[in-house]
CSV table of C-alpha atoms and ligand atoms in Angstrom, one decimal:
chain,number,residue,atom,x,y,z
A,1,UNK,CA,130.5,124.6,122.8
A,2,UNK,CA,129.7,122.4,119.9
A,3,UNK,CA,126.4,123.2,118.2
A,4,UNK,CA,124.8,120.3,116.5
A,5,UNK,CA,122.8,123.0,113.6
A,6,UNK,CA,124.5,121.3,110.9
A,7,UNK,CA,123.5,118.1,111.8
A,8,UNK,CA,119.9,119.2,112.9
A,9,UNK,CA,119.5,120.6,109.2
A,10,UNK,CA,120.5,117.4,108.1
A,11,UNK,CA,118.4,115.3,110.3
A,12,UNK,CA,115.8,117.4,109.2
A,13,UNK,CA,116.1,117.2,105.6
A,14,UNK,CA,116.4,113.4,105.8
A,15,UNK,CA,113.5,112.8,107.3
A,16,UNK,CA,111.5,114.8,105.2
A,17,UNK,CA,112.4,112.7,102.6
A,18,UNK,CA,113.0,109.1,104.4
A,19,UNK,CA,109.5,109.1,106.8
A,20,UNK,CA,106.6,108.8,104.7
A,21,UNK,CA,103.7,110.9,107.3
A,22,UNK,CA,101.1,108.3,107.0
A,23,UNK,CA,100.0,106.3,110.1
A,24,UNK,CA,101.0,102.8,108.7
A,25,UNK,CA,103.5,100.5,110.0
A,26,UNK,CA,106.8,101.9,108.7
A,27,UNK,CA,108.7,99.0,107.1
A,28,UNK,CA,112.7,99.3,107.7
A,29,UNK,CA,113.0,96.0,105.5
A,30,UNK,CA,116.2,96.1,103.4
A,31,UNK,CA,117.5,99.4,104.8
A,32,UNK,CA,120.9,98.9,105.3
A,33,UNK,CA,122.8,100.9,108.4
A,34,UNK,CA,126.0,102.2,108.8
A,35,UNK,CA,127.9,103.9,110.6
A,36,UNK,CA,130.5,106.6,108.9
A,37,UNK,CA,133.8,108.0,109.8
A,38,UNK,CA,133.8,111.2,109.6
A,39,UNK,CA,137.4,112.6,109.9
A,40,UNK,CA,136.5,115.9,110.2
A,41,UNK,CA,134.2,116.0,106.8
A,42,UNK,CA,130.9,116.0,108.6
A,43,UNK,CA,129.2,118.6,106.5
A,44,UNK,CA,130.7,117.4,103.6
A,45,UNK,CA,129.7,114.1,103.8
A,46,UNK,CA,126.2,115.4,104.9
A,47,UNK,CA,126.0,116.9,102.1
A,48,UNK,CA,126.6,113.8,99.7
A,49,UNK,CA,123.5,111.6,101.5
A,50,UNK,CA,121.2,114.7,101.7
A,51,UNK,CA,120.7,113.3,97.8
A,52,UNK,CA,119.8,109.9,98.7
A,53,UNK,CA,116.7,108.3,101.4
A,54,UNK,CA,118.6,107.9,104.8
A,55,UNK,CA,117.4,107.9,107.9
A,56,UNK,CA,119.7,109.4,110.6
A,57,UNK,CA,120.5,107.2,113.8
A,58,UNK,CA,122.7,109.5,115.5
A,59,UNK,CA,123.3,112.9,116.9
A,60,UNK,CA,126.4,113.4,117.7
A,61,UNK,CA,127.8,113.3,114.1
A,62,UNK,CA,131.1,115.2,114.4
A,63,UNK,CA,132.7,112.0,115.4
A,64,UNK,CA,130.2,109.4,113.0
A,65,UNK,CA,127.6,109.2,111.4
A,66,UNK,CA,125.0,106.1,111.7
A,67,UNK,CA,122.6,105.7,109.5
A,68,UNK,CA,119.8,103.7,107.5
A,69,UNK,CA,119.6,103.4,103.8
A,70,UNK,CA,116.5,103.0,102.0
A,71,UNK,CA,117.0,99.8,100.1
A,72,UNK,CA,117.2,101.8,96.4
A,73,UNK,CA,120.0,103.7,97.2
A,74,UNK,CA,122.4,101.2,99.1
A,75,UNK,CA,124.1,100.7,95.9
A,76,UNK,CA,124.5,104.7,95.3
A,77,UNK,CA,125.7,104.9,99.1
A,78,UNK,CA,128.3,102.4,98.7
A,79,UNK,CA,129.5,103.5,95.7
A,80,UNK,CA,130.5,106.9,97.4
A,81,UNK,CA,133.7,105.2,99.2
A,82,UNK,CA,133.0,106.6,102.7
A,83,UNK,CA,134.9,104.3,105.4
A,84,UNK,CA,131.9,102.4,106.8
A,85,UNK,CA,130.9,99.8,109.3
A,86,UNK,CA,128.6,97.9,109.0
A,87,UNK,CA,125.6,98.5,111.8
A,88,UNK,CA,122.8,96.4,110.3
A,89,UNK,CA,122.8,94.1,106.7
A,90,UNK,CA,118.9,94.2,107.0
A,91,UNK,CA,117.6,96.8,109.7
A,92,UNK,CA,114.1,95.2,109.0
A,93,UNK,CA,115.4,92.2,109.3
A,94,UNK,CA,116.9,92.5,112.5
A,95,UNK,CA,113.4,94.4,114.0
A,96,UNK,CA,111.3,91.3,113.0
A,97,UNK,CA,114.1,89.3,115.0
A,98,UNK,CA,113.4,91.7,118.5
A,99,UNK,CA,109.8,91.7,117.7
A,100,UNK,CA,109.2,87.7,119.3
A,101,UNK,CA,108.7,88.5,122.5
A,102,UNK,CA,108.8,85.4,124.8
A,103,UNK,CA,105.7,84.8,127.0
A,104,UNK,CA,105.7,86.4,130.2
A,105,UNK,CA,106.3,83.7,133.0
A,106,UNK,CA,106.1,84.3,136.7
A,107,UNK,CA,107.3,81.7,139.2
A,108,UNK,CA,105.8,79.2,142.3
A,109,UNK,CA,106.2,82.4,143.9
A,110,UNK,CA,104.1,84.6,142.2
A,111,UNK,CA,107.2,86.9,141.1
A,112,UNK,CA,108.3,87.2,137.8
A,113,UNK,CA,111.1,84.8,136.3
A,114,UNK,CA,114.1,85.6,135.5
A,115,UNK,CA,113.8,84.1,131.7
A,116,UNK,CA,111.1,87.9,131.5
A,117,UNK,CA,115.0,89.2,130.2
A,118,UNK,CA,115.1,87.2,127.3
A,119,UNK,CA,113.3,89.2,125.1
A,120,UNK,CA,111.7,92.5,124.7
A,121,UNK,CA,107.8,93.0,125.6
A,122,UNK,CA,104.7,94.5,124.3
A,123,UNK,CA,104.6,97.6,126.6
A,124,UNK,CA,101.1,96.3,128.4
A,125,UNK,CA,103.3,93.2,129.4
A,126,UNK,CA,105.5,95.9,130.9
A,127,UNK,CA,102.8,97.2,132.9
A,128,UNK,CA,102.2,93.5,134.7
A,129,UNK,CA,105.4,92.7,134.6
A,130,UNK,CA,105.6,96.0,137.2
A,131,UNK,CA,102.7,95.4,138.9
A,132,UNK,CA,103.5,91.7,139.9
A,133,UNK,CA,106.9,92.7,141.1
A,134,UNK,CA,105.5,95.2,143.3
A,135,UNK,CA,102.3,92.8,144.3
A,136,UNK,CA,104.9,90.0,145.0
A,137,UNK,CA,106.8,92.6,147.7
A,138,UNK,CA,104.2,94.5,149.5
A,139,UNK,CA,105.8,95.4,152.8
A,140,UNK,CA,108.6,97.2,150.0
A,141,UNK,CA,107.2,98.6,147.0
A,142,UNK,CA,104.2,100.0,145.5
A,143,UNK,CA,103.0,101.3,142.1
A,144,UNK,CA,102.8,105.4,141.7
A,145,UNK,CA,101.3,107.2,139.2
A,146,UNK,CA,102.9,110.8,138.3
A,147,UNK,CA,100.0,111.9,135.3
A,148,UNK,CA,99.1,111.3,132.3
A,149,UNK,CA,100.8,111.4,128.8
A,150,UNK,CA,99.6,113.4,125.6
A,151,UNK,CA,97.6,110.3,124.3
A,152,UNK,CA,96.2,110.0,127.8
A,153,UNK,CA,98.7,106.9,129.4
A,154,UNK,CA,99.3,106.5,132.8
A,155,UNK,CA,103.2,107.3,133.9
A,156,UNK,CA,103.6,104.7,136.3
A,157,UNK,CA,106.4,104.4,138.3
A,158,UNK,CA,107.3,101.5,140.9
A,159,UNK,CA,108.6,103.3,144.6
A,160,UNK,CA,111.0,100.7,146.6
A,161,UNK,CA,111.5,101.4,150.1
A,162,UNK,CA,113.7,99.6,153.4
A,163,UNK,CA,113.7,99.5,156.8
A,164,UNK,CA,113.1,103.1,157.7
A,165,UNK,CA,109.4,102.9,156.1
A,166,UNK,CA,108.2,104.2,153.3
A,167,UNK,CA,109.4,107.8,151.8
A,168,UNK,CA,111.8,108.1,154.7
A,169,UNK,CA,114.9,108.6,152.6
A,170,UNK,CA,116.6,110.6,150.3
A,171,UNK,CA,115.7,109.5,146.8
A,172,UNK,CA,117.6,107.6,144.1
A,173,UNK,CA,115.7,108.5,140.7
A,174,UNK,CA,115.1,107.2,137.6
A,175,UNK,CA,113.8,107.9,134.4
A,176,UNK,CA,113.5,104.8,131.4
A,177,UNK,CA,112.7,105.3,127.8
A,178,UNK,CA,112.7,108.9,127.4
A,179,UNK,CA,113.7,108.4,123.7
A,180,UNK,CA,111.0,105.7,122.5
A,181,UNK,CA,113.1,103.8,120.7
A,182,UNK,CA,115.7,102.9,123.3
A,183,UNK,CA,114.2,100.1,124.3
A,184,UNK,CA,117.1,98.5,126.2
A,185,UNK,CA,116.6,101.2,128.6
A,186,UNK,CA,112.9,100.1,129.9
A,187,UNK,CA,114.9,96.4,130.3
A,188,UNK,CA,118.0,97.3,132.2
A,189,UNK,CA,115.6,99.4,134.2
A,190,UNK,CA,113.7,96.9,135.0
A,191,UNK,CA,116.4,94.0,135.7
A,192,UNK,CA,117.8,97.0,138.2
A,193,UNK,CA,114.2,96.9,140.0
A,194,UNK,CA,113.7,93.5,140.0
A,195,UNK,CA,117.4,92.8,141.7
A,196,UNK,CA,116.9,95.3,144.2
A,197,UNK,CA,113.3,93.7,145.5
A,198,UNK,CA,114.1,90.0,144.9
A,199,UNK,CA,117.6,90.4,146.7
A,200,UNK,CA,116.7,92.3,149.6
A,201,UNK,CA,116.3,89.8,151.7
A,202,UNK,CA,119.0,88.0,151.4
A,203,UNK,CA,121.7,90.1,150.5
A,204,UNK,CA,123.8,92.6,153.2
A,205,UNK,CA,124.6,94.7,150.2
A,206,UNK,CA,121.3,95.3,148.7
A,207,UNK,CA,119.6,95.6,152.3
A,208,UNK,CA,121.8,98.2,153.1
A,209,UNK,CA,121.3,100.1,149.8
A,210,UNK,CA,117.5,99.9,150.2
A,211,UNK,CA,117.3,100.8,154.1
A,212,UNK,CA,119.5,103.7,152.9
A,213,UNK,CA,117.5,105.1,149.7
A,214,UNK,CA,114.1,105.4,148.4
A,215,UNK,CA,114.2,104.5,144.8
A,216,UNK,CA,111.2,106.2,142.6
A,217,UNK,CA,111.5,104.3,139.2
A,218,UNK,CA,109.7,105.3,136.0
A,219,UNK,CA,110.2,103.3,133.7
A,220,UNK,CA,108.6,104.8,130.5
A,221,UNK,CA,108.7,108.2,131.0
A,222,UNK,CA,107.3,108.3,127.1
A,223,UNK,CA,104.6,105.7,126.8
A,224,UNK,CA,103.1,107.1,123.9
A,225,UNK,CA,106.4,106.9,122.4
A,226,UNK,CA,107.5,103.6,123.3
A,227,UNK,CA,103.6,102.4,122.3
A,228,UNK,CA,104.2,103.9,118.9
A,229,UNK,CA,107.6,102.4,118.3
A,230,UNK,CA,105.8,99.0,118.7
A,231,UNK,CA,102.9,99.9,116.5
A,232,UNK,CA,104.0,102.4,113.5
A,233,UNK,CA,107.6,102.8,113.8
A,234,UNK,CA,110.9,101.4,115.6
A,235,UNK,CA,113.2,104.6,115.0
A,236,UNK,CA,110.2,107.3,116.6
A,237,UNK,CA,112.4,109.4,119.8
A,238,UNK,CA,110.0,111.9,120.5
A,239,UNK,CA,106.4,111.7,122.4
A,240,UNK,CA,103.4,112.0,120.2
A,241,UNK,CA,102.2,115.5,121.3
A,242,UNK,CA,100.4,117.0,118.3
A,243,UNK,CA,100.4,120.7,118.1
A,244,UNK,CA,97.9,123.2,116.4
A,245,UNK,CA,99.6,124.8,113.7
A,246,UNK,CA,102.2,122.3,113.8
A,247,UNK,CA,102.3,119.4,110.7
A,248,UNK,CA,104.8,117.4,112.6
A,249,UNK,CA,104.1,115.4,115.7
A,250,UNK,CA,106.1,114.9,118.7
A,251,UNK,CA,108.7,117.0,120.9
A,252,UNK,CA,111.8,115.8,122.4
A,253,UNK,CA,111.2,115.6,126.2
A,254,UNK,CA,114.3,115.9,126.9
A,255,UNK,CA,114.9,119.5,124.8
A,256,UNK,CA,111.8,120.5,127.2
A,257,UNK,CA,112.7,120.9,130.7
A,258,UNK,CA,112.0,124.6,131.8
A,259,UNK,CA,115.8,125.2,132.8
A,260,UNK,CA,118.1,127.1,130.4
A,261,UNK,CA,115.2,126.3,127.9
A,262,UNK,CA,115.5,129.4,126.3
A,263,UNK,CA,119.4,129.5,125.1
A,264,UNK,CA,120.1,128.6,121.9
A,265,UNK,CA,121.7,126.1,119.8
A,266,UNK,CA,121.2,122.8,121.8
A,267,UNK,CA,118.1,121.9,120.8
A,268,UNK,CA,115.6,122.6,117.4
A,269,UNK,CA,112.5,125.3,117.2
A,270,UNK,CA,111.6,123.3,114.4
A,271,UNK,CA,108.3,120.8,115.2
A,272,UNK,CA,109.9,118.5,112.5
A,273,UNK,CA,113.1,118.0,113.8
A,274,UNK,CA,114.1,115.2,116.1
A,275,UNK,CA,115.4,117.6,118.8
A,276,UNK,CA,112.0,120.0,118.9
A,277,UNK,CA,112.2,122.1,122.0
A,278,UNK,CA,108.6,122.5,122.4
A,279,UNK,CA,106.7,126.3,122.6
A,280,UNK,CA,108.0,126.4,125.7
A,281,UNK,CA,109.8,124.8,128.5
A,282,UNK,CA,107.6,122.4,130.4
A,283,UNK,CA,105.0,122.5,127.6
A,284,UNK,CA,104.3,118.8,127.3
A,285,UNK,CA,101.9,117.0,129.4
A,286,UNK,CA,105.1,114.3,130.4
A,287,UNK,CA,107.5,116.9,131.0
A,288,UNK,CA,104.6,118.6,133.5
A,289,UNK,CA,103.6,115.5,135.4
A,290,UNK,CA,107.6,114.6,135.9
A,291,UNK,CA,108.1,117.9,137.5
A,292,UNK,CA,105.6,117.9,139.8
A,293,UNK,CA,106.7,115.2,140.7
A,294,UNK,CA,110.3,115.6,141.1
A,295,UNK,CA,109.6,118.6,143.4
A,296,UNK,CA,108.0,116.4,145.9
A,297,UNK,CA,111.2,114.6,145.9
A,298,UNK,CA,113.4,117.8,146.2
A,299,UNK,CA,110.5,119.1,149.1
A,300,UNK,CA,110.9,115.4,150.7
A,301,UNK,CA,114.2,113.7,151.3
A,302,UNK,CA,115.4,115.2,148.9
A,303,UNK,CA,117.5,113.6,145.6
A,304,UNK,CA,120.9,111.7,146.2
A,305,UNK,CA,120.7,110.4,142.5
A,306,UNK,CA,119.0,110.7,139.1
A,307,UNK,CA,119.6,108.8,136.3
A,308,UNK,CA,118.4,109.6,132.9
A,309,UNK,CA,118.6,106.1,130.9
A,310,UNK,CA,119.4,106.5,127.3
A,311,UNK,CA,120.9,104.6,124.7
A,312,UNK,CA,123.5,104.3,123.1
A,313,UNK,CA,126.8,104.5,123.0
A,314,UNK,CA,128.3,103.6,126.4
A,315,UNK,CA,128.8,107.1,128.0
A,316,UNK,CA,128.4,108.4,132.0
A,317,UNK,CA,127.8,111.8,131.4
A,318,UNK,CA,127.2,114.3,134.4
A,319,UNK,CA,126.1,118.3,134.4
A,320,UNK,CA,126.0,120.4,132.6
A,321,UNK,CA,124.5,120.4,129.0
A,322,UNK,CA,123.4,123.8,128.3
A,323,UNK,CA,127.0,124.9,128.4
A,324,UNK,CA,130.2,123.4,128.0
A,325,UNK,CA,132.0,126.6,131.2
A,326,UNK,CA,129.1,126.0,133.5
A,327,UNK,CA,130.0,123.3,136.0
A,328,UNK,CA,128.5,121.6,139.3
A,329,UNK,CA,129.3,122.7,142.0
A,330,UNK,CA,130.2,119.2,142.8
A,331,UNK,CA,132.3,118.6,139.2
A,332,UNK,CA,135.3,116.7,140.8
A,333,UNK,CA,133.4,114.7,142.9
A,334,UNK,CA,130.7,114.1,140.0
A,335,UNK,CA,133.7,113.0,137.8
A,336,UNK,CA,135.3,110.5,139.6
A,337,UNK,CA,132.3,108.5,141.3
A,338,UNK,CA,131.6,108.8,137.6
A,339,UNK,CA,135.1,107.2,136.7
A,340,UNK,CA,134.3,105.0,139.5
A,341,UNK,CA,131.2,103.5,137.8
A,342,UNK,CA,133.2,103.1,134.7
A,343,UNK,CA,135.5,100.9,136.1
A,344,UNK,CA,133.3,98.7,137.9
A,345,UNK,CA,131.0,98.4,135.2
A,346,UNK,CA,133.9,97.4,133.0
A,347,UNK,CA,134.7,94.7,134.9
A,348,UNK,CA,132.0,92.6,134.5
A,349,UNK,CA,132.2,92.1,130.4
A,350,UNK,CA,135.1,94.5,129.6
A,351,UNK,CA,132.6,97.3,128.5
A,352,UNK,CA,133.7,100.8,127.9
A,353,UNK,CA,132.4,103.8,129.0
A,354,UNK,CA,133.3,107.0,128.2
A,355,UNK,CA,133.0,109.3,131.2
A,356,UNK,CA,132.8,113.5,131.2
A,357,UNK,CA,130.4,116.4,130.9
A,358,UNK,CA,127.4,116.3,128.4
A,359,UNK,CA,128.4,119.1,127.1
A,360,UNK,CA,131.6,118.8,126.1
A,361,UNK,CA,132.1,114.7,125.3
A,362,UNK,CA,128.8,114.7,123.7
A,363,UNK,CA,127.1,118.1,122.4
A,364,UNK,CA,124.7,121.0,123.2
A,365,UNK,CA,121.6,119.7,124.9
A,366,UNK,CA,119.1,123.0,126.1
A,367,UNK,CA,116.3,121.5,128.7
A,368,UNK,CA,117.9,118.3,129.4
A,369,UNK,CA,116.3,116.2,132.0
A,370,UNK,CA,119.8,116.3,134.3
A,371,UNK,CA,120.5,119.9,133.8
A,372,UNK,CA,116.9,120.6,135.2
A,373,UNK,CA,117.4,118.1,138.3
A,374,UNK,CA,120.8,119.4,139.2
A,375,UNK,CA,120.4,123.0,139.1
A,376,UNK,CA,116.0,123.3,140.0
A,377,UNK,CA,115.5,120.1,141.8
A,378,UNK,CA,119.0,120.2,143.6
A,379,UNK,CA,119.9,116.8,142.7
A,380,UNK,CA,123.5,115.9,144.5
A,381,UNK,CA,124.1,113.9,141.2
A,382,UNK,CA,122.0,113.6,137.9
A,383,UNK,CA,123.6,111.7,135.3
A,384,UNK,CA,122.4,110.5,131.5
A,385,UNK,CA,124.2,106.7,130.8
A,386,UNK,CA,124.1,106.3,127.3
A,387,UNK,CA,124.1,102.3,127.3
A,388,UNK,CA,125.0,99.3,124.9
A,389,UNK,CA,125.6,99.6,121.9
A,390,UNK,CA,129.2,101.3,122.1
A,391,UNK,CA,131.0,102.6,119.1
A,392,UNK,CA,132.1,98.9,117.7
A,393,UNK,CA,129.1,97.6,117.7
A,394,UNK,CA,127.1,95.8,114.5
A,395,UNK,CA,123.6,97.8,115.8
A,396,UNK,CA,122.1,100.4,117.7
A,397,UNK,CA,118.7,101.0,119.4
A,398,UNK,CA,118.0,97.8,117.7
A,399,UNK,CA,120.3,95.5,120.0
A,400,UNK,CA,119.9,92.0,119.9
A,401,UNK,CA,117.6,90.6,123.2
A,402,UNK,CA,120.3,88.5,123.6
A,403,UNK,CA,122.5,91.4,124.6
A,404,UNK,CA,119.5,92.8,127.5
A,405,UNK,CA,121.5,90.4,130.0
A,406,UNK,CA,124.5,91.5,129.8
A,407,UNK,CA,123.6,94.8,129.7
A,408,UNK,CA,121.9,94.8,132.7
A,409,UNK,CA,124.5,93.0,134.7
A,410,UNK,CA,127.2,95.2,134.1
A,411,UNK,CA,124.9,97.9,134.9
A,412,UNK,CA,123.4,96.4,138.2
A,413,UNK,CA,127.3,95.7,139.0
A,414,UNK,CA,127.5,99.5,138.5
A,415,UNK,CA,124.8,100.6,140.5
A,416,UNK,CA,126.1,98.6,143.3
A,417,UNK,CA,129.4,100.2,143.4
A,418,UNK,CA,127.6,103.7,143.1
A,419,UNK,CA,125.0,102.8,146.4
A,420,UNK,CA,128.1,102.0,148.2
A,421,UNK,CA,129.9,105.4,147.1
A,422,UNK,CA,127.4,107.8,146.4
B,1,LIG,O1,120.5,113.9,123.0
B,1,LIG,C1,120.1,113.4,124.0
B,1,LIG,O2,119.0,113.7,124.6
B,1,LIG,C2,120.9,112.3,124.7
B,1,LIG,N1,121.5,111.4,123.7
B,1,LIG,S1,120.5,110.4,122.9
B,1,LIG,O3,121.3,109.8,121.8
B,1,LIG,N2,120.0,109.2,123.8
B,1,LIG,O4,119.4,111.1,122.4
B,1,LIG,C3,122.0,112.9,125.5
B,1,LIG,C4,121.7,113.9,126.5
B,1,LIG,C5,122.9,114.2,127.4
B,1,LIG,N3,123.1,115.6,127.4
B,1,LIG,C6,124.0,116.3,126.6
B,1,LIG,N4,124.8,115.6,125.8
B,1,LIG,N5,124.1,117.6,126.8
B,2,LIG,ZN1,118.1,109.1,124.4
């Protein structure tokens, strides 16, 4: 089992230097990112930027490194040789490009258009932009609320529904924008929705897949998070939870799911780090509301599919996390639908994705969202895709709108070949 305490330390130390802890606007303007090779130097190369202002991007830094550099010490970075790509010139640059968000348009018929995946959206836009679609499709849909955040937001979530009537079929499940910052994850999410109600009624393949399935949708599981990476700062991952006792805000929700909580080394104790844990599994007010809710799935229908959206770096990763021996019961299978996806996905736009078991082809993860729904909620399948960018790429959670098409039509290619097989 990897163990990711090394890079944790690191993470930790550079953002107690790079992340000033007032409650302005964090500028990222003339931080330059890159991404490192590593060749098996990690620490060592750790080591050299734990002396300059960097903010890590990454976790899973045995492989590379990605990371911001405070405009002062660009010129110290580069002088230190490492092989580098380049991921952004000008990270703040390239946030003040996402940040024009187009206006919201609907069409003659009262549902959204298409031109909504253009750009990325203030997250109250987000909130219409679900609430038309589902008003625009009564006799299929409706809004759902499963609590309330830390900073008191609603977790909405959008339930789609065939045929067979409302809540009459096993569930297919997903979670958006755990990790604030991915924001192409609330996007493809939503582009997956809004296929699935806009086709339905003319497409065999889609009616099928929706007289088959209910699909519970949450789209930002994190909406203090997500709200917070639009007001204060881009890069935030965690939710906003403050903590008595505790200088740092924020624990990573998905460290915080009360199954294998407790074992160590895939996830921090330490309230600063980007991977906190929590006090204790199921300790934040998200992490609460999502179970409770999940178990009315697992006491319904049931749960054919979860899918934990993250970004990035173009993986299909299936059970476990907590440890690299402990295996579904359903591995095989898992692997090749998973291999399945993979290829169908690539077919569209020739993106890669890496397919295997958290564990092992990423890292360590303790209270992981799909270890939780395979092993308490009895998920058949519970997957985290890790989505564009992949390892070539010139960016990271900062990908360019124009890329929030394409991304969501390979994955809505994907999702129809896993309906079909699942
Ligand atoms: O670390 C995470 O929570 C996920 N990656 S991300 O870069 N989006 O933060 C991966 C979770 C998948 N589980 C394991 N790798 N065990
Ligand atoms: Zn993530």
């Amino acid at each position: 089992m990897k163990t990711a305490a090394a890079a944790l330390l690191f993470v930790q130390l550079a953002l107690a230097t790079a992340v000033p802890k007032l409650e302005t606007k964090i500028s990222y303007d003339g931080y330059k990112a890159f991404r490192i090779k590593t060749d098996h130097n990690t620490a060592a190369i750790e080591s050299e930027l734990s002396r300059l202002s960097v903010v890590p991007l990454n976790l899973d830094t045995d492989k590379h490194i990605d990371i911001a550099v405070a405009p002062q010490d660009v010129a110290a970075f580069e002088a230190l040789k490492f092989t580098t790509d380049v991921m952004h010139e000008d990270l703040g640059a390239d946030i003040t490009k996402e940040a024009v968000f187009a206006p919201y348009e609907v069409t003659a018929q009262a549902i959204p258009s298409l031109t909504w995946f253009n750009s990325y959206h203030a997250y109250a836009d987000h909130v219409k932009f679900f609430s038309d679609l589902s008003a625009a499709f009564p006799q299929n849909s409706e809004i759902f609320n499963v609590g309330t955040s830390s900073q008191g937001r609603n977790i909405f979530g959008i339930h789609l529904w065939g045929s067979g009537g409302k809540g009459s079929k096993p569930a297919v499940y997903f979670h958006g924008s755990v990790h604030a910052r991915e924001w192409i994850t609330g996007k493809v999410v939503e582009y997956l929705t809004y296929q699935l109600l806009t086709q339905y009624g003319n497409n065999t393949e889609i009616k099928t897949a929706l007289d088959k399935y209910d699909f519970y949708i949450i789209p930002f599981v994190n909406p203090d998070g997500f709200v917070y990476t639009q007001t204060n700062n881009r890069l935030w991952r965690k939710n906003r939870q403050t903590r008595s006792g505790a200088s740092c805000v924020g624990t990573d929700m998905n460290r915080n799911w009360p199954y294998k909580w407790e074992v160590a080394g895939g996830a921090s104790t330490n309230p600063c780090d980007e991977t906190y844990k929590g006090a204790a599994g199921g300790d934040t007010p998200e992490i609460k509301a999502l179970m409770a809710f999940t178990e009315t799935l697992t006491n319904g229908k049931g749960i054919k599919l979860f899918i934990d959206w993250h970004s990035y770096g173009h993986y299909i990763l299936i059970p476990y996390g907590y440890n690299c021996a402990a295996k579904a019961p359903n591995h095989a299978r898992q692997l090749s639908l998973a291999q399945g996806l993979s290829t169908r996905i690539a077919q569209s736009y020739g993106t890669r994705f890496t397919t295997g078991q958290a564990c092992a082809a990423l890292y360590a993860t303790t209270g992981d969202s799909t270890d939780y729904l395979t092993d308490v909620a009895k998920a058949e399948f519970a997957w985290t895709i890790e989505l564009r960018p992949g390892s070539s790429a010139s960016n990271g959670f900062v990908l360019p709108a124009a890329q929030i098409l394409p991304s969501s039509i390979e994955q809505w290619e994907g999702l129809k070949y896993l309906l079909a097989n699942v």
